[in-house]
PDB file of C-alpha atoms in Angstrom:
ATOM      1  CA  MET A   1     148.192 130.585 153.759  1.00 45.00           C
ATOM      2  CA  GLN A   2     145.316 132.088 155.682  1.00 54.00           C
ATOM      3  CA  ILE A   3     145.649 135.514 157.301  1.00 59.00           C
ATOM      4  CA  ASN A   4     145.722 134.132 160.857  1.00 70.00           C
ATOM      5  CA  GLU A   5     148.538 131.728 159.901  1.00 72.00           C
ATOM      6  CA  HIS A   6     150.415 134.646 158.365  1.00 71.00           C
ATOM      7  CA  ASN A   7     149.980 136.687 161.549  1.00 78.00           C
ATOM      8  CA  CYS A   8     151.267 133.786 163.663  1.00 80.00           C
ATOM      9  CA  ALA A   9     154.319 133.513 161.422  1.00 77.00           C
ATOM     10  CA  VAL A  10     154.979 137.259 161.673  1.00 81.00           C
ATOM     11  CA  LYS A  11     154.762 137.101 165.481  1.00 85.00           C
ATOM     12  CA  HIS A  12     157.093 134.101 165.536  1.00 85.00           C
ATOM     13  CA  PHE A  13     159.739 135.879 163.481  1.00 84.00           C
ATOM     14  CA  PHE A  14     159.355 139.087 165.504  1.00 85.00           C
ATOM     15  CA  LYS A  15     160.370 137.076 168.585  1.00 88.00           C
ATOM     16  CA  ASN A  16     162.955 134.797 166.961  1.00 87.00           C
ATOM     17  CA  ASP A  17     164.476 136.417 163.867  1.00 86.00           C
ATOM     18  CA  VAL A  18     164.117 140.162 163.395  1.00 86.00           C
ATOM     19  CA  SER A  19     165.816 140.176 159.983  1.00 86.00           C
ATOM     20  CA  ILE A  20     163.193 137.814 158.531  1.00 84.00           C
ATOM     21  CA  TYR A  21     160.463 139.747 160.360  1.00 85.00           C
ATOM     22  CA  ASN A  22     161.631 142.954 158.677  1.00 86.00           C
ATOM     23  CA  LEU A  23     161.630 141.245 155.298  1.00 84.00           C
ATOM     24  CA  ILE A  24     158.166 139.677 155.470  1.00 81.00           C
ATOM     25  CA  SER A  25     156.665 142.803 156.989  1.00 81.00           C
ATOM     26  CA  GLN A  26     157.315 144.587 153.692  1.00 85.00           C
ATOM     27  CA  PHE A  27     154.859 142.347 151.803  1.00 80.00           C
ATOM     28  CA  GLU A  28     151.165 141.615 151.902  1.00 79.00           C
ATOM     29  CA  PRO A  29     150.182 138.035 152.764  1.00 76.00           C
ATOM     30  CA  GLN A  30     149.567 135.896 149.709  1.00 71.00           C
ATOM     31  CA  ILE A  31     146.402 133.836 149.558  1.00 70.00           C
ATOM     32  CA  LEU A  32     146.940 130.552 147.756  1.00 65.00           C
ATOM     33  CA  LYS A  33     144.070 129.062 145.790  1.00 69.00           C
ATOM     34  CA  LYS A  34     143.357 125.394 146.073  1.00 67.00           C
ATOM     35  CA  ARG A  35     143.321 123.627 142.765  1.00 62.00           C
ATOM     36  CA  ARG A  36     140.180 121.563 142.518  1.00 72.00           C
ATOM     37  CA  ASN A  37     140.949 120.053 139.132  1.00 81.00           C
ATOM     38  CA  TYR A  38     143.318 117.317 140.252  1.00 84.00           C
ATOM     39  CA  PHE A  39     143.632 115.855 136.761  1.00 89.00           C
ATOM     40  CA  ARG A  40     144.975 119.140 135.380  1.00 89.00           C
ATOM     41  CA  ALA A  41     147.332 119.449 138.342  1.00 86.00           C
ATOM     42  CA  LEU A  42     148.707 115.945 137.756  1.00 89.00           C
ATOM     43  CA  LEU A  43     148.970 116.602 134.025  1.00 91.00           C
ATOM     44  CA  ARG A  44     150.971 119.756 134.754  1.00 90.00           C
ATOM     45  CA  SER A  45     153.177 117.816 137.150  1.00 90.00           C
ATOM     46  CA  ILE A  46     153.926 115.105 134.590  1.00 93.00           C
ATOM     47  CA  ALA A  47     154.605 117.607 131.809  1.00 91.00           C
ATOM     48  CA  SER A  48     156.927 119.762 133.907  1.00 91.00           C
ATOM     49  CA  GLN A  49     159.189 117.073 135.375  1.00 90.00           C
ATOM     50  CA  GLN A  50     162.853 117.643 134.566  1.00 89.00           C
ATOM     51  CA  LEU A  51     162.121 120.641 132.335  1.00 89.00           C
ATOM     52  CA  SER A  52     162.733 124.327 132.717  1.00 90.00           C
ATOM     53  CA  VAL A  53     159.713 126.336 133.820  1.00 88.00           C
ATOM     54  CA  ARG A  54     159.616 128.053 130.433  1.00 92.00           C
ATOM     55  CA  SER A  55     159.591 124.775 128.488  1.00 93.00           C
ATOM     56  CA  ALA A  56     156.999 123.166 130.747  1.00 91.00           C
ATOM     57  CA  ASN A  57     154.710 126.194 130.528  1.00 92.00           C
ATOM     58  CA  ALA A  58     154.964 126.162 126.720  1.00 95.00           C
ATOM     59  CA  ILE A  59     153.911 122.495 126.571  1.00 95.00           C
ATOM     60  CA  ILE A  60     151.065 122.987 129.029  1.00 92.00           C
ATOM     61  CA  LYS A  61     149.873 126.083 127.181  1.00 94.00           C
ATOM     62  CA  ARG A  62     149.758 124.113 123.910  1.00 95.00           C
ATOM     63  CA  ILE A  63     147.753 121.316 125.521  1.00 94.00           C
ATOM     64  CA  GLU A  64     145.332 123.670 127.292  1.00 91.00           C
ATOM     65  CA  SER A  65     144.807 125.888 124.248  1.00 94.00           C
ATOM     66  CA  HIS A  66     144.076 122.840 122.064  1.00 94.00           C
ATOM     67  CA  PHE A  67     141.643 121.116 124.432  1.00 91.00           C
ATOM     68  CA  GLY A  68     140.361 124.125 126.399  1.00 87.00           C
ATOM     69  CA  LYS A  69     137.606 123.149 128.827  1.00 79.00           C
ATOM     70  CA  ASP A  70     137.535 119.689 127.247  1.00 81.00           C
ATOM     71  CA  LEU A  71     140.798 118.764 128.957  1.00 89.00           C
ATOM     72  CA  THR A  72     139.401 115.787 130.838  1.00 92.00           C
ATOM     73  CA  PRO A  73     140.669 112.275 131.499  1.00 93.00           C
ATOM     74  CA  GLU A  74     138.039 110.933 129.111  1.00 94.00           C
ATOM     75  CA  ILE A  75     139.255 113.131 126.233  1.00 93.00           C
ATOM     76  CA  MET A  76     142.936 112.520 126.954  1.00 94.00           C
ATOM     77  CA  ASN A  77     142.346 108.770 127.152  1.00 94.00           C
ATOM     78  CA  LYS A  78     141.032 108.850 123.574  1.00 95.00           C
ATOM     79  CA  GLN A  79     144.259 110.437 122.285  1.00 95.00           C
ATOM     80  CA  GLU A  80     147.013 108.293 120.842  1.00 95.00           C
ATOM     81  CA  ILE A  81     150.639 108.620 121.987  1.00 95.00           C
ATOM     82  CA  PRO A  82     151.798 110.323 118.736  1.00 95.00           C
ATOM     83  CA  GLU A  83     148.975 112.872 119.078  1.00 95.00           C
ATOM     84  CA  LEU A  84     150.113 113.714 122.621  1.00 95.00           C
ATOM     85  CA  ARG A  85     153.726 114.015 121.457  1.00 95.00           C
ATOM     86  CA  ILE A  86     152.753 116.800 119.040  1.00 95.00           C
ATOM     87  CA  PHE A  87     152.321 119.114 122.043  1.00 95.00           C
ATOM     88  CA  GLY A  88     155.938 118.559 123.088  1.00 95.00           C
ATOM     89  CA  LEU A  89     155.573 115.688 125.539  1.00 95.00           C
ATOM     90  CA  SER A  90     158.295 113.067 125.410  1.00 95.00           C
ATOM     91  CA  ASN A  91     157.299 109.525 124.531  1.00 95.00           C
ATOM     92  CA  ALA A  92     157.530 108.503 128.197  1.00 95.00           C
ATOM     93  CA  LYS A  93     155.466 111.481 129.417  1.00 95.00           C
ATOM     94  CA  ALA A  94     152.824 110.862 126.749  1.00 95.00           C
ATOM     95  CA  LYS A  95     152.564 107.277 128.020  1.00 96.00           C
ATOM     96  CA  TYR A  96     152.260 108.533 131.619  1.00 95.00           C
ATOM     97  CA  VAL A  97     149.458 110.932 130.651  1.00 95.00           C
ATOM     98  CA  LYS A  98     147.687 108.173 128.745  1.00 95.00           C
ATOM     99  CA  ASP A  99     148.112 105.758 131.673  1.00 94.00           C
ATOM    100  CA  LEU A 100     146.859 108.342 134.189  1.00 93.00           C
ATOM    101  CA  SER A 101     143.832 109.102 132.023  1.00 94.00           C
ATOM    102  CA  GLU A 102     143.023 105.427 131.556  1.00 95.00           C
ATOM    103  CA  LYS A 103     143.237 104.677 135.277  1.00 92.00           C
ATOM    104  CA  ILE A 104     140.894 107.568 136.069  1.00 91.00           C
ATOM    105  CA  VAL A 105     138.399 106.605 133.352  1.00 93.00           C
ATOM    106  CA  THR A 106     138.318 102.952 134.444  1.00 92.00           C
ATOM    107  CA  GLY A 107     137.951 103.932 138.105  1.00 88.00           C
ATOM    108  CA  GLU A 108     141.238 102.347 139.134  1.00 87.00           C
ATOM    109  CA  LEU A 109     142.355 105.768 140.405  1.00 84.00           C
ATOM    110  CA  ASN A 110     139.971 107.996 142.324  1.00 83.00           C
ATOM    111  CA  LEU A 111     141.190 111.592 142.320  1.00 79.00           C
ATOM    112  CA  LYS A 112     138.809 112.554 145.130  1.00 77.00           C
ATOM    113  CA  GLY A 113     141.000 110.510 147.476  1.00 72.00           C
ATOM    114  CA  ILE A 114     144.062 112.616 146.689  1.00 70.00           C
ATOM    115  CA  SER A 115     142.950 115.449 148.985  1.00 68.00           C
ATOM    116  CA  GLY A 116     142.821 112.974 151.884  1.00 72.00           C
ATOM    117  CA  ILE A 117     146.339 111.790 151.105  1.00 67.00           C
ATOM    118  CA  ALA A 118     147.574 115.392 150.988  1.00 67.00           C
ATOM    119  CA  LYS A 119     145.950 116.206 154.347  1.00 70.00           C
ATOM    120  CA  GLU A 120     147.451 113.107 155.941  1.00 67.00           C
ATOM    121  CA  SER A 121     150.900 113.908 154.513  1.00 66.00           C
ATOM    122  CA  PHE A 122     150.698 117.438 155.906  1.00 64.00           C
ATOM    123  CA  ARG A 123     149.639 116.095 159.305  1.00 65.00           C
ATOM    124  CA  VAL A 124     152.519 113.622 159.419  1.00 62.00           C
ATOM    125  CA  LEU A 125     155.190 116.011 158.127  1.00 63.00           C
ATOM    126  CA  LYS A 126     154.653 118.747 160.697  1.00 61.00           C
ATOM    127  CA  PRO A 127     157.793 120.043 162.425  1.00 60.00           C
ATOM    128  CA  GLY A 128     158.857 117.992 165.407  1.00 60.00           C
ATOM    129  CA  ARG A 129     157.579 114.723 163.943  1.00 58.00           C
ATOM    130  CA  PHE A 130     159.652 112.064 162.259  1.00 57.00           C
ATOM    131  CA  CYS A 131     158.880 110.425 158.963  1.00 55.00           C
ATOM    132  CA  ALA A 132     160.772 108.192 156.568  1.00 54.00           C
ATOM    133  CA  ILE A 133     160.475 107.315 152.916  1.00 51.00           C
ATOM    134  CA  LEU A 134     161.210 103.703 152.130  1.00 46.00           C
ATOM    135  CA  ILE A 135     163.329 103.115 149.050  1.00 48.00           C
ATOM    136  CA  GLY A 136     163.654  99.860 147.145  1.00 48.00           C
ATOM    137  CA  ASP A 137     163.304  96.456 148.742  1.00 47.00           C
ATOM    138  CA  THR A 138     163.257  97.255 152.431  1.00 48.00           C
ATOM    139  CA  ARG A 139     163.296  93.587 153.424  1.00 51.00           C
ATOM    140  CA  ARG A 140     166.630  92.938 151.793  1.00 51.00           C
ATOM    141  CA  HIS A 141     168.623  96.156 152.154  1.00 52.00           C
ATOM    142  CA  ARG A 142     166.807  98.088 154.898  1.00 52.00           C
ATOM    143  CA  HIS A 143     167.005 101.373 152.965  1.00 50.00           C
ATOM    144  CA  HIS A 144     165.195 104.384 154.297  1.00 48.00           C
ATOM    145  CA  VAL A 145     165.660 108.129 154.105  1.00 49.00           C
ATOM    146  CA  PRO A 146     164.461 110.284 157.009  1.00 50.00           C
ATOM    147  CA  ILE A 147     162.796 113.434 155.682  1.00 50.00           C
ATOM    148  CA  ALA A 148     161.744 115.176 158.852  1.00 46.00           C
TER     149      ALA A 148
END
């Protein structure tokens, strides 16, 4: 969050909720860094699904310490599933990592486009707007879940 956004939030809570204003006034604003290595971010996301933070961090630390700066889609695509499992990934997660790496290497997935998707999602999901996630076969069952 940028400083001006933080200041706007502080002003908002000063007017609307003094208890939250008092709480956030006790802390310095936190500046979040953008992660530019989308492959590593996706790898972390795959590895950490349905695991405790401690377990996920242990797996990710093993992977990053083994490959270091060579942790690229090209290198990961060359690894076999059993080799990926040594780091603590389940069979399914090892397959996901391998599939992700392969799609990036072959050009089927362009990670540069992810930032555009994120910006569009943020634009759509702003307060006061409506959005829905479609689930399953929408033609047959008309399932949807409003999220905003």
